[in-house]
Short mmCIF file of C-alpha atoms in Angstrom, two decimals:
data_model
loop_
_atom_site.label_atom_id
_atom_site.label_comp_id
_atom_site.label_asym_id
_atom_site.label_seq_id
_atom_site.Cartn_x
_atom_site.Cartn_y
_atom_site.Cartn_z
CA MET A 1393 54.88 42.92 -23.90
CA GLN A 1394 58.15 43.28 -26.39
CA GLU A 1395 59.35 40.41 -24.64
CA ILE A 1396 56.08 38.30 -25.53
CA LEU A 1397 55.73 39.48 -29.02
CA GLY A 1398 59.50 38.76 -29.59
CA GLN A 1399 59.18 35.01 -28.35
CA LEU A 1400 56.04 34.53 -30.30
CA PHE A 1401 57.77 36.00 -33.71
CA ALA A 1402 60.47 33.67 -32.58
CA HIS A 1403 58.32 30.46 -32.10
CA VAL A 1404 56.52 31.64 -35.48
CA ALA A 1405 60.04 31.69 -37.32
CA GLY A 1406 60.91 28.04 -35.64
CA VAL A 1407 57.86 26.83 -37.01
CA TRP A 1408 58.35 28.30 -40.57
CA ARG A 1409 61.49 26.76 -40.60
CA ASN A 1410 60.15 23.31 -40.02
CA ARG A 1411 57.37 23.85 -42.31
CA TRP A 1412 58.12 20.88 -44.61
CA ILE A 1413 58.06 18.36 -41.42
CA ALA A 1414 54.58 20.30 -40.48
CA LEU A 1415 53.40 19.82 -44.14
CA ALA A 1416 54.73 16.01 -44.15
CA VAL A 1417 52.86 15.54 -41.06
CA ALA A 1418 49.42 17.20 -41.86
CA TRP A 1419 49.61 15.08 -45.31
CA LEU A 1420 50.01 11.92 -43.34
CA VAL A 1421 47.39 12.96 -40.80
CA ALA A 1422 44.87 13.86 -43.18
CA ILE A 1423 45.45 10.98 -45.54
CA LEU A 1424 45.28 8.59 -42.34
CA GLY A 1425 42.16 10.19 -41.17
CA TRP A 1426 40.14 10.61 -44.65
CA ALA A 1427 40.66 6.92 -45.03
CA TRP A 1428 39.38 6.25 -41.48
CA VAL A 1429 36.17 8.63 -42.24
CA ALA A 1430 35.58 6.87 -45.77
CA GLN A 1431 35.23 3.42 -44.15
CA MET A 1432 32.75 4.33 -41.68
CA PRO A 1433 29.64 2.39 -42.27
CA LYS A 1434 26.33 4.52 -43.24
CA GLN A 1435 23.82 4.96 -40.59
CA TYR A 1436 20.19 5.65 -41.40
CA LEU A 1437 17.91 7.26 -38.63
CA ALA A 1438 14.41 5.98 -38.39
CA THR A 1439 12.14 8.06 -36.20
CA ALA A 1440 8.36 8.34 -35.19
CA ARG A 1441 6.52 10.11 -32.98
CA VAL A 1442 3.49 8.85 -30.74
CA HIS A 1443 0.75 10.90 -28.31
CA VAL A 1444 -0.20 9.14 -25.39
CA ASP A 1445 -4.06 10.80 -24.32
CA SER A 1446 -4.47 9.77 -20.72
CA ASN A 1447 -7.75 12.58 -20.55
CA SER A 1448 -10.12 10.02 -20.36
CA ILE A 1449 -13.93 11.49 -19.66
CA LEU A 1450 -14.54 8.97 -16.86
CA ARG A 1451 -11.85 9.65 -14.75
CA PRO A 1452 -13.80 12.42 -12.86
CA LEU A 1453 -16.98 10.54 -13.10
CA LEU A 1454 -15.31 8.01 -11.08
CA ARG A 1455 -13.36 9.82 -8.71
CA GLY A 1456 -13.61 8.42 -5.12
CA VAL A 1457 -15.37 4.93 -6.44
CA ALA A 1458 -12.83 3.45 -8.53
CA ILE A 1459 -9.02 3.42 -8.25
CA GLN A 1460 -7.06 6.42 -10.13
CA PRO A 1461 -4.05 5.21 -11.39
CA ASN A 1462 -1.13 7.57 -12.33
CA ILE A 1463 -1.17 7.19 -16.31
CA ASP A 1464 1.59 9.62 -16.48
CA GLN A 1465 3.94 7.69 -14.10
CA ARG A 1466 2.75 4.76 -15.83
CA VAL A 1467 3.84 5.65 -19.03
CA GLU A 1468 7.07 7.39 -18.01
CA LEU A 1469 8.11 3.70 -16.34
CA MET A 1470 7.15 2.06 -19.29
CA SER A 1471 9.07 4.28 -21.69
CA ARG A 1472 12.00 3.62 -19.41
CA THR A 1473 11.75 -0.04 -19.49
CA LEU A 1474 11.24 -0.21 -23.15
CA ILE A 1475 14.91 -1.00 -23.70
CA SER A 1476 14.73 -4.04 -21.15
CA ARG A 1477 16.55 -7.24 -22.13
CA PRO A 1478 12.86 -9.12 -22.71
CA ASN A 1479 11.70 -6.06 -24.70
CA LEU A 1480 14.93 -6.46 -26.79
CA GLU A 1481 14.57 -9.73 -27.08
CA LYS A 1482 10.81 -9.64 -28.07
CA LEU A 1483 12.09 -6.97 -30.61
CA MET A 1484 14.92 -9.02 -32.39
CA ARG A 1485 11.96 -11.91 -32.63
CA MET A 1486 9.95 -9.22 -34.16
CA THR A 1487 12.49 -8.03 -36.73
CA ASP A 1488 14.45 -11.35 -37.53
CA LEU A 1489 17.46 -10.16 -36.13
CA ASP A 1490 17.84 -13.14 -34.13
CA LEU A 1491 18.37 -14.93 -36.96
CA ARG A 1492 21.83 -13.24 -37.53
CA ALA A 1493 23.29 -14.43 -34.50
CA LYS A 1494 24.81 -18.18 -34.86
CA ASN A 1495 25.64 -18.45 -31.27
CA GLU A 1496 25.23 -16.79 -27.89
CA LYS A 1497 28.07 -14.30 -27.78
CA GLU A 1498 26.81 -12.72 -31.28
CA LYS A 1499 23.26 -12.60 -30.06
CA GLU A 1500 24.69 -10.80 -26.98
CA GLN A 1501 26.38 -8.18 -29.43
CA LEU A 1502 23.38 -7.81 -31.22
CA LEU A 1503 21.75 -6.66 -28.05
CA THR A 1504 23.98 -4.46 -27.04
CA GLU A 1505 24.23 -2.69 -30.38
CA LEU A 1506 20.28 -2.43 -30.48
CA LYS A 1507 20.13 -1.00 -26.90
CA SER A 1508 22.85 1.48 -27.57
CA SER A 1509 20.98 2.34 -30.98
CA ILE A 1510 17.54 2.98 -29.87
CA GLU A 1511 16.44 6.16 -28.38
CA LEU A 1512 12.93 6.88 -26.87
CA ALA A 1513 12.64 10.78 -25.20
CA GLY A 1514 9.57 12.73 -24.45
CA SER A 1515 9.06 16.20 -25.25
CA ARG A 1516 9.98 19.12 -23.25
CA ARG A 1517 6.95 21.16 -24.04
CA ASN A 1518 4.55 18.26 -23.95
CA SER A 1519 4.91 15.43 -21.83
CA SER A 1520 2.54 13.22 -23.77
CA LEU A 1521 4.36 13.30 -26.83
CA TYR A 1522 7.42 10.82 -27.37
CA SER A 1523 9.55 10.28 -30.07
CA VAL A 1524 11.43 7.18 -31.24
CA SER A 1525 14.55 7.01 -33.34
CA PHE A 1526 16.80 4.26 -34.18
CA TYR A 1527 20.13 4.10 -36.14
CA HIS A 1528 21.29 1.24 -38.28
CA GLY A 1529 22.76 0.67 -41.85
CA ASP A 1530 20.05 -1.35 -43.40
CA ARG A 1531 17.56 1.22 -44.32
CA ASP A 1532 14.55 -1.06 -44.45
CA LEU A 1533 15.57 -2.45 -41.19
CA ALA A 1534 15.74 0.56 -39.44
CA LYS A 1535 12.02 1.32 -40.39
CA LYS A 1536 11.24 -2.04 -39.14
CA VAL A 1537 12.60 -1.72 -36.06
CA VAL A 1538 10.73 1.64 -35.15
CA GLN A 1539 7.52 -0.14 -36.38
CA ALA A 1540 8.26 -2.74 -33.93
CA LEU A 1541 9.28 -0.45 -30.95
CA LEU A 1542 6.05 1.44 -31.05
CA THR A 1543 4.21 -1.83 -30.90
CA VAL A 1544 6.20 -3.27 -28.12
CA PHE A 1545 5.68 0.40 -26.21
CA ILE A 1546 1.79 0.05 -26.70
CA GLU A 1547 1.45 -3.47 -25.71
CA SER A 1548 3.74 -3.27 -22.83
CA THR A 1549 1.97 -0.49 -21.47
CA MET A 1550 -1.58 -1.65 -21.76
CA GLY A 1551 -0.40 -5.31 -20.93
CA GLY A 1552 1.39 -3.81 -17.80
CA GLU A 1553 -1.84 -2.16 -16.93
CA ARG A 1554 -3.98 -5.13 -17.21
CA SER A 1555 -1.29 -7.29 -15.47
CA ASP A 1556 -1.07 -4.83 -12.51
CA ALA A 1557 -4.64 -5.27 -12.18
CA THR A 1558 -5.25 -8.70 -12.27
CA GLY A 1559 -2.33 -9.01 -9.35
CA ALA A 1560 -3.93 -6.68 -7.50
CA GLN A 1561 -7.15 -8.56 -7.66
CA ASN A 1562 -4.95 -11.70 -6.62
CA PHE A 1563 -3.90 -10.11 -3.87
CA LEU A 1564 -6.76 -9.02 -2.41
CA ASP A 1565 -8.69 -12.06 -2.90
CA GLN A 1566 -5.50 -13.48 -0.98
CA GLN A 1567 -5.96 -11.20 1.97
CA ILE A 1568 -9.58 -10.94 1.89
CA ALA A 1569 -9.54 -15.14 2.79
CA ASP A 1570 -6.74 -14.71 5.23
CA TYR A 1571 -8.79 -12.27 7.43
CA GLU A 1572 -11.99 -13.83 6.80
CA LYS A 1573 -10.02 -16.87 8.39
CA ARG A 1574 -9.12 -14.17 11.32
CA LEU A 1575 -12.59 -12.86 11.40
CA VAL A 1576 -14.17 -16.30 11.87
CA GLU A 1577 -11.55 -17.17 14.93
CA ALA A 1578 -11.95 -13.90 16.64
CA GLU A 1579 -15.74 -14.23 16.63
CA SER A 1580 -15.33 -17.91 18.16
CA ARG A 1581 -13.05 -16.59 20.49
CA LEU A 1582 -15.21 -13.93 21.89
CA ALA A 1583 -18.26 -15.88 21.65
CA SER A 1584 -16.55 -18.60 23.67
CA PHE A 1585 -15.11 -15.98 26.62
CA LYS A 1586 -19.18 -14.67 26.59
CA GLN A 1587 -20.48 -18.16 27.34
CA LYS A 1588 -17.81 -19.16 29.80
CA ASN A 1589 -18.33 -15.53 31.55
CA ALA A 1590 -21.89 -14.82 30.72
CA GLY A 1591 -22.73 -14.11 34.65
CA ILE A 1592 -19.84 -11.61 34.84
CA LEU A 1593 -19.83 -9.63 31.96
CA PRO A 1594 -21.91 -6.66 30.97
CA GLY A 1595 -25.53 -7.36 29.88
CA LYS A 1596 -28.73 -5.43 29.64
CA ALA A 1597 -28.70 -5.33 33.64
CA GLY A 1598 -25.61 -3.44 33.21
CA GLY A 1599 -22.08 -4.30 34.21
CA TYR A 1600 -20.77 -6.21 37.13
CA TYR A 1601 -20.86 -3.66 39.68
CA GLN A 1602 -23.99 -2.09 38.88
CA ARG A 1603 -25.44 -5.81 39.25
CA LEU A 1604 -23.74 -6.10 42.33
CA SER A 1605 -25.21 -2.97 43.75
CA LEU A 1606 -28.74 -3.77 42.61
CA ALA A 1607 -28.51 -7.23 44.26
CA GLN A 1608 -27.39 -5.66 47.45
CA ASN A 1609 -29.90 -3.13 47.37
CA GLN A 1610 -32.60 -5.52 46.54
CA LEU A 1611 -31.45 -7.93 49.34
CA SER A 1612 -31.52 -4.85 51.76
CA GLU A 1613 -34.72 -4.29 50.86
CA ALA A 1614 -36.26 -8.19 50.93
CA LYS A 1615 -34.85 -8.13 54.56
CA LEU A 1616 -36.40 -4.93 55.47
CA GLN A 1617 -39.63 -6.14 54.27
CA LEU A 1618 -39.07 -9.57 55.72
CA ARG A 1619 -38.19 -8.03 59.44
CA GLU A 1620 -41.77 -5.41 58.58
CA MET A 1621 -43.78 -8.54 57.94
CA GLN A 1622 -41.96 -10.74 60.69
CA ASN A 1623 -43.03 -8.03 63.34
CA ARG A 1624 -46.52 -7.86 61.76
CA ARG A 1625 -46.66 -11.59 62.54
CA ASP A 1626 -45.67 -11.57 65.78
CA GLU A 1627 -47.77 -8.60 66.81
CA LEU A 1628 -50.82 -10.73 65.36
CA LYS A 1629 -49.68 -13.47 67.38
CA ARG A 1630 -49.53 -11.60 70.46
CA GLN A 1631 -52.83 -10.10 69.95
CA LEU A 1632 -54.43 -13.43 69.30
CA SER A 1633 -53.04 -15.23 72.27
CA GLY A 1634 -55.34 -12.38 74.27
CA GLU A 1635 -58.25 -12.69 72.24
CA GLN A 1636 -61.22 -15.33 73.72
CA PRO A 1637 -63.28 -17.59 71.59
CA VAL A 1638 -66.80 -17.42 71.36
CA PHE A 1639 -68.24 -21.01 71.26
CA LEU A 1640 -71.68 -21.75 69.12
CA SER A 1641 -74.01 -24.70 69.59
CA SER A 1642 -73.29 -27.63 67.71
CA GLY A 1643 -76.71 -27.62 65.87
CA SER A 1644 -75.31 -24.58 63.96
CA ALA A 1645 -72.23 -26.67 62.64
CA SER A 1646 -72.73 -28.31 59.40
CA ALA A 1647 -69.44 -29.92 58.72
CA PRO A 1648 -65.88 -30.11 60.84
CA GLN A 1649 -63.81 -27.12 59.93
CA SER A 1650 -60.53 -26.08 61.12
CA SER A 1651 -58.91 -22.82 62.11
CA LEU A 1652 -56.05 -23.52 59.48
CA ASP A 1653 -58.53 -23.38 56.54
CA GLY A 1654 -58.17 -19.69 55.98
CA ARG A 1655 -54.27 -19.61 56.05
CA ILE A 1656 -54.25 -22.64 53.40
CA ASN A 1657 -56.63 -21.29 51.01
CA LEU A 1658 -54.58 -18.22 51.38
CA LEU A 1659 -51.54 -19.85 50.74
CA LYS A 1660 -52.78 -21.96 47.60
CA SER A 1661 -54.32 -18.51 46.24
CA LYS A 1662 -50.78 -17.35 46.50
CA LEU A 1663 -49.37 -20.25 44.87
CA ASP A 1664 -51.81 -19.90 42.17
CA ASN A 1665 -50.28 -16.67 41.22
CA LEU A 1666 -46.64 -17.21 41.52
CA LEU A 1667 -47.20 -20.65 39.07
CA THR A 1668 -48.26 -17.96 36.68
CA ARG A 1669 -44.63 -16.30 36.57
CA TYR A 1670 -42.66 -19.40 37.83
CA THR A 1671 -42.20 -22.95 37.35
CA GLU A 1672 -43.18 -25.48 39.71
CA LYS A 1673 -39.12 -25.95 40.88
CA HIS A 1674 -38.91 -21.85 41.78
CA PRO A 1675 -37.63 -21.80 45.50
CA GLU A 1676 -40.71 -19.95 46.10
CA VAL A 1677 -43.42 -22.16 44.66
CA VAL A 1678 -41.33 -25.00 46.70
CA GLN A 1679 -41.34 -23.33 49.89
CA ILE A 1680 -45.00 -22.50 49.76
CA ASN A 1681 -45.79 -26.20 48.43
CA SER A 1682 -44.03 -27.38 51.93
CA LEU A 1683 -46.03 -24.91 53.95
CA ILE A 1684 -49.45 -25.89 52.68
CA ALA A 1685 -48.15 -29.68 53.00
CA ALA A 1686 -47.41 -28.84 56.23
CA LEU A 1687 -50.45 -27.04 57.25
CA GLU A 1688 -52.82 -29.74 55.82
CA GLU A 1689 -51.02 -32.21 57.91
CA GLU A 1690 -51.86 -29.99 61.27
CA ARG A 1691 -55.26 -29.56 59.52
CA SER A 1692 -55.89 -33.02 59.42
CA VAL A 1693 -54.47 -33.81 62.79
CA GLU A 1694 -56.96 -31.08 64.60
CA LEU A 1695 -59.68 -32.35 62.41
CA LYS A 1696 -59.37 -36.16 63.77
CA LYS A 1697 -59.34 -34.67 67.55
CA ALA A 1698 -62.31 -32.79 66.45
CA MET A 1699 -64.21 -36.02 65.57
CA ALA A 1700 -63.21 -37.54 68.73
CA GLY A 1701 -64.31 -34.41 71.02
CA GLU A 1702 -60.92 -33.53 72.14
CA SER A 1703 -59.98 -30.41 70.73
CA SER A 1704 -61.88 -26.99 71.42
CA ASP A 1705 -60.60 -25.39 68.42
CA LEU A 1706 -62.26 -27.50 65.56
CA SER A 1707 -64.88 -26.29 63.10
CA GLY A 1708 -67.74 -27.10 65.46
CA LEU A 1709 -66.95 -24.17 67.18
CA SER A 1710 -67.11 -20.78 65.81
CA SER A 1711 -65.05 -18.01 66.66
CA SER A 1712 -65.52 -14.43 67.18
CA PRO A 1713 -65.75 -12.47 63.82
CA VAL A 1714 -62.83 -10.45 65.09
CA TYR A 1715 -60.80 -13.67 66.27
CA GLN A 1716 -61.50 -15.06 63.11
CA GLN A 1717 -59.83 -12.05 60.94
CA MET A 1718 -56.95 -11.79 62.73
CA ARG A 1719 -56.47 -15.60 62.40
CA ALA A 1720 -56.74 -14.76 58.31
CA MET A 1721 -54.51 -12.05 58.72
CA LEU A 1722 -52.17 -14.28 60.64
CA ALA A 1723 -52.06 -16.62 57.94
CA GLU A 1724 -51.13 -14.51 55.28
CA SER A 1725 -48.40 -13.00 57.58
CA GLU A 1726 -46.86 -15.94 58.02
CA ALA A 1727 -47.41 -16.70 54.04
CA SER A 1728 -45.64 -13.22 53.08
CA VAL A 1729 -42.89 -14.33 55.62
CA ALA A 1730 -42.45 -17.76 54.02
CA GLU A 1731 -42.29 -15.80 50.67
CA LEU A 1732 -39.82 -13.03 51.78
CA GLN A 1733 -37.71 -15.84 53.43
CA VAL A 1734 -37.12 -17.21 49.83
CA ARG A 1735 -36.69 -13.96 48.55
CA VAL A 1736 -34.03 -13.01 50.93
CA SER A 1737 -32.60 -16.52 50.17
CA GLU A 1738 -32.29 -15.82 46.60
CA TYR A 1739 -30.66 -12.58 46.80
CA GLN A 1740 -28.19 -13.54 49.56
CA SER A 1741 -27.19 -16.55 47.08
CA ARG A 1742 -26.76 -13.82 44.29
CA VAL A 1743 -24.96 -11.49 46.12
CA GLU A 1744 -22.25 -13.89 47.40
CA ASN A 1745 -22.03 -15.32 43.87
CA LEU A 1746 -20.99 -12.00 42.68
CA GLU A 1747 -18.51 -11.16 45.36
CA LYS A 1748 -16.96 -14.50 44.85
CA VAL A 1749 -15.77 -13.30 41.75
CA VAL A 1750 -14.79 -9.48 42.60
CA ASP A 1751 -11.02 -10.26 42.12
CA SER A 1752 -11.66 -11.78 38.61
CA VAL A 1753 -13.74 -9.32 37.23
CA PRO A 1754 -11.12 -6.78 36.22
CA VAL A 1755 -9.10 -9.60 34.65
CA ILE A 1756 -12.20 -10.82 32.76
CA GLU A 1757 -13.03 -7.35 31.86
CA ALA A 1758 -9.48 -6.54 30.29
CA GLU A 1759 -9.78 -9.49 28.67
CA LEU A 1760 -13.24 -8.81 26.83
CA VAL A 1761 -11.89 -5.64 25.79
CA GLN A 1762 -8.66 -6.88 24.38
CA LEU A 1763 -10.77 -9.50 22.72
CA ASN A 1764 -13.44 -6.91 21.29
CA ARG A 1765 -10.51 -4.69 20.26
CA ASP A 1766 -9.03 -7.67 18.10
CA TYR A 1767 -12.61 -8.29 16.59
CA GLU A 1768 -12.93 -4.58 15.64
CA VAL A 1769 -9.60 -4.14 13.86
CA VAL A 1770 -9.91 -7.63 12.30
CA SER A 1771 -13.47 -6.95 10.84
CA GLN A 1772 -12.70 -3.08 9.99
CA GLN A 1773 -9.70 -4.37 7.91
CA HIS A 1774 -11.75 -7.23 6.53
CA THR A 1775 -14.34 -4.66 5.38
CA GLU A 1776 -11.81 -2.23 4.17
CA LEU A 1777 -10.34 -4.93 1.89
CA LEU A 1778 -13.70 -6.11 0.43
CA GLN A 1779 -14.01 -2.12 -0.40
CA ARG A 1780 -10.73 -2.42 -2.06
CA ARG A 1781 -11.48 -5.17 -4.16
CA GLU A 1782 -14.91 -3.71 -5.36
CA SER A 1783 -13.00 -0.39 -6.08
CA ALA A 1784 -10.02 -2.44 -8.13
CA ARG A 1785 -12.97 -4.74 -9.83
CA ILE A 1786 -14.56 -1.24 -11.09
CA SER A 1787 -11.12 0.25 -12.03
CA GLU A 1788 -10.24 -3.26 -14.23
CA ASP A 1789 -13.79 -3.17 -15.96
CA VAL A 1790 -12.86 0.50 -16.51
CA GLU A 1791 -9.62 -0.23 -18.01
CA GLN A 1792 -11.07 -3.27 -20.27
CA GLN A 1793 -14.25 -1.74 -21.67
CA ALA A 1794 -13.27 2.46 -21.25
CA ASN A 1795 -9.49 2.74 -22.38
CA ASP A 1796 -8.10 5.54 -20.42
CA LEU A 1797 -4.94 5.37 -22.46
CA VAL A 1798 -5.68 6.34 -26.31
CA PHE A 1799 -2.33 5.93 -28.37
CA LYS A 1800 -1.98 8.15 -31.46
CA VAL A 1801 0.98 7.70 -34.05
CA ILE A 1802 1.64 11.34 -35.38
CA ASP A 1803 4.37 10.63 -37.31
CA PRO A 1804 4.70 6.98 -38.47
CA PRO A 1805 7.99 5.57 -39.08
CA PHE A 1806 10.16 7.34 -41.14
CA VAL A 1807 13.48 6.88 -42.97
CA PRO A 1808 15.31 9.09 -44.79
CA LEU A 1809 17.00 8.54 -48.50
CA LYS A 1810 20.24 9.68 -47.46
CA PRO A 1811 22.17 8.20 -44.11
CA ASN A 1812 22.30 10.34 -41.37
CA LYS A 1813 25.44 9.23 -39.80
CA PRO A 1814 28.25 9.73 -40.15
CA ASN A 1815 28.24 13.49 -41.24
CA LYS A 1816 31.70 12.96 -43.55
CA LEU A 1817 31.60 16.51 -44.64
CA LEU A 1818 31.81 17.54 -41.03
CA LEU A 1819 34.44 14.50 -40.05
CA ASN A 1820 36.42 15.58 -43.11
CA ALA A 1821 36.65 19.17 -42.42
CA GLY A 1822 37.77 18.17 -38.84
CA VAL A 1823 40.49 15.83 -40.02
CA LEU A 1824 42.06 18.75 -42.32
CA VAL A 1825 42.00 21.00 -39.40
CA LEU A 1826 43.20 18.48 -36.89
CA SER A 1827 45.91 17.38 -39.52
CA LEU A 1828 47.22 21.24 -39.65
CA GLY A 1829 46.92 21.47 -36.17
CA VAL A 1830 49.33 18.22 -35.26
CA GLY A 1831 51.73 19.43 -38.35
CA VAL A 1832 52.20 22.94 -36.68
CA GLY A 1833 52.98 21.26 -33.30
CA VAL A 1834 55.15 18.95 -34.61
CA ALA A 1835 57.21 21.83 -36.28
CA LEU A 1836 56.96 23.84 -33.02
CA LEU A 1837 58.41 21.15 -31.09
CA MET A 1838 61.02 20.37 -33.72
CA SER A 1839 62.08 23.90 -33.30
CA LEU A 1840 62.18 23.95 -29.62
CA LEU A 1841 64.34 20.90 -29.47
CA ARG A 1842 66.81 22.43 -32.02
CA PRO A 1843 67.33 26.36 -31.23
CA VAL A 1844 68.71 28.61 -33.44
CA ILE A 1845 70.10 31.79 -32.72
CA SER A 1846 68.02 34.21 -34.81
CA GLY A 1847 69.28 37.87 -33.42
CA GLN A 1848 71.59 39.53 -30.87
CA GLY A 1849 69.18 38.87 -28.34
CA ASP A 1850 69.23 34.71 -28.93
CA LEU A 1851 73.08 35.32 -28.90
CA ARG A 1852 72.80 37.86 -25.49
CA LEU A 1853 71.06 35.29 -24.10
CA ALA A 1854 72.82 32.10 -25.08
CA THR A 1855 76.21 33.34 -24.26
CA GLY A 1856 75.72 35.54 -21.15
CA LEU A 1857 77.79 38.06 -22.76
CA PRO A 1858 77.45 41.43 -24.51
CA VAL A 1859 77.28 41.79 -28.08
CA LEU A 1860 78.98 44.66 -29.85
CA GLY A 1861 77.52 44.25 -33.23
CA SER A 1862 76.21 41.76 -36.03
CA VAL A 1863 76.60 41.06 -39.76
CA THR A 1864 73.54 40.84 -42.05
CA PHE A 1865 73.40 37.62 -44.46
CA ILE A 1866 72.60 38.68 -47.89
CA PRO A 1867 71.60 36.13 -49.95
CA THR A 1868 72.81 35.83 -53.26
CA ALA A 1869 70.40 35.90 -56.58
CA ALA A 1870 70.86 31.88 -56.99
CA GLN A 1871 69.79 31.69 -53.09
CA GLN A 1872 66.79 33.88 -53.61
CA LYS A 1873 65.66 32.07 -56.29
CA MET A 1874 65.83 28.65 -54.69
CA ALA A 1875 64.14 30.26 -51.54
CA SER A 1876 61.25 31.27 -53.90
CA VAL A 1877 60.91 28.01 -55.56
CA ARG A 1878 60.79 26.22 -52.33
CA ASN A 1879 58.15 28.40 -51.04
CA ILE A 1880 55.91 27.65 -54.18
CA GLN A 1881 56.21 24.25 -53.53
CA PHE A 1882 55.21 24.31 -50.35
CA LEU A 1883 52.10 26.71 -51.41
CA VAL A 1884 51.65 24.28 -54.24
CA LEU A 1885 51.66 21.05 -51.60
CA THR A 1886 49.19 22.88 -49.17
CA VAL A 1887 47.02 23.70 -52.00
CA CYS A 1888 47.10 20.09 -53.06
CA LEU A 1889 46.05 19.19 -49.58
CA MET A 1890 43.06 21.58 -49.58
CA LEU A 1891 41.90 20.26 -53.26
CA LEU A 1892 42.46 16.43 -51.76
CA PHE A 1893 39.76 17.87 -48.95
CA ALA A 1894 37.42 18.83 -51.26
CA GLY A 1895 37.80 15.74 -53.81
CA VAL A 1896 37.19 13.49 -51.01
CA THR A 1897 34.58 15.18 -49.53
CA ILE A 1898 32.47 15.68 -53.32
CA GLY A 1899 33.07 12.20 -53.97
CA GLN A 1900 31.81 10.54 -50.54
CA GLN A 1901 28.77 12.82 -50.99
CA TRP A 1902 28.28 11.33 -54.64
CA LEU A 1903 28.41 8.06 -53.17
CA LEU A 1904 26.07 8.90 -50.76
CA MET A 1905 23.43 10.05 -53.88
#
């Protein structure tokens, strides 16, 4: 500790020995520093505060109906882009700063200075409160720039809002037109596919396999009914072959009749019933017409034979009632057999047609599912876009008719009479402290570069030899007087430096008034 104190005292003594150098350096640095502070241009600070109210009463009422933009985020974004180049150029035109630029280089310099001098900050306690500030040497221009900044800030926020809404509307219109075209194409593909595969695709009767199963069941049932009716017909034929007719006298016959008349009348009655349900081209109708034509031809032949007396089965003869009834039943059975044969043929054709396409059914059904899926996706997206466009339209109407942003200028642009920058009092004090520090530093450096021996310890360290004793220097009266004069001179010059600091500071403050 004693060594540290000893070194400290030695350095202080060295600085004191070079005090005149320190004082000269301090004077030089102070004069240069104060001259630099004196020539610094004045800067006036223009400020304004604006409150952005985004709590519109319509926002909770339109929740879920219209698009709710993030107002706070939009305002924050606009506050960050306020000092963008387009806004700065607009600001220069509004304040006539662009007239001061004679060429492109000077314009760029003005833009740089303008950007560095503008400050837009939000309040930490209230996120809706913004302060705008601007430094400039011209007091009136500073106020004018701040007023223009407020105008640009409000117009940019509101204009950006309307521009975003218009851009969204145009984008949605374009997307809706595109999806309408895709929807029409999907509907056309689906309709064409259904027309092409109408017999295979699912319908009211069910899917392919259901219709195939139904057709097979109908075919089996029709075959069973046909076999039953054929057996009945054969049995009637067998019974008729064993029944003997009863002959009546010729006087009892009023007109020639044939045994085929009952069958023909029965078939015509059945034909009338079929024509109430089907057209003349229906297979059953065609089959019965053919059968009636054949029976009528056969009846005509029998009547001719009866007129010639060659037939014993003609109308002139009357069979027994049992025989006549069985003949009618046989005619009805043959008509039913013909009808069932047509039905079996039709069902057989249906089953064969369905079985021909059994291998292509999975592919067709898969393609149908894909087409339906594509159509549903496009239709759903188209509907959603229509809903979004309507929401965007309502939102735009709300923004135009009931502003959800209210700008209120709390503090209008204000510029103090005295410049805010630079703080010359503080700068002059800093220059004074800096000059004294530099002077002491130079003196200390000189003492380190040109050391002296001031005591026994220094001599012992310098020579490495033991010191037996020392002789004290006793100055004379003249030397003491000279030392006192120099100390007084040093003190006077130091006080003069302080007085110069005070004079410079007071003079600069007086000039600002």
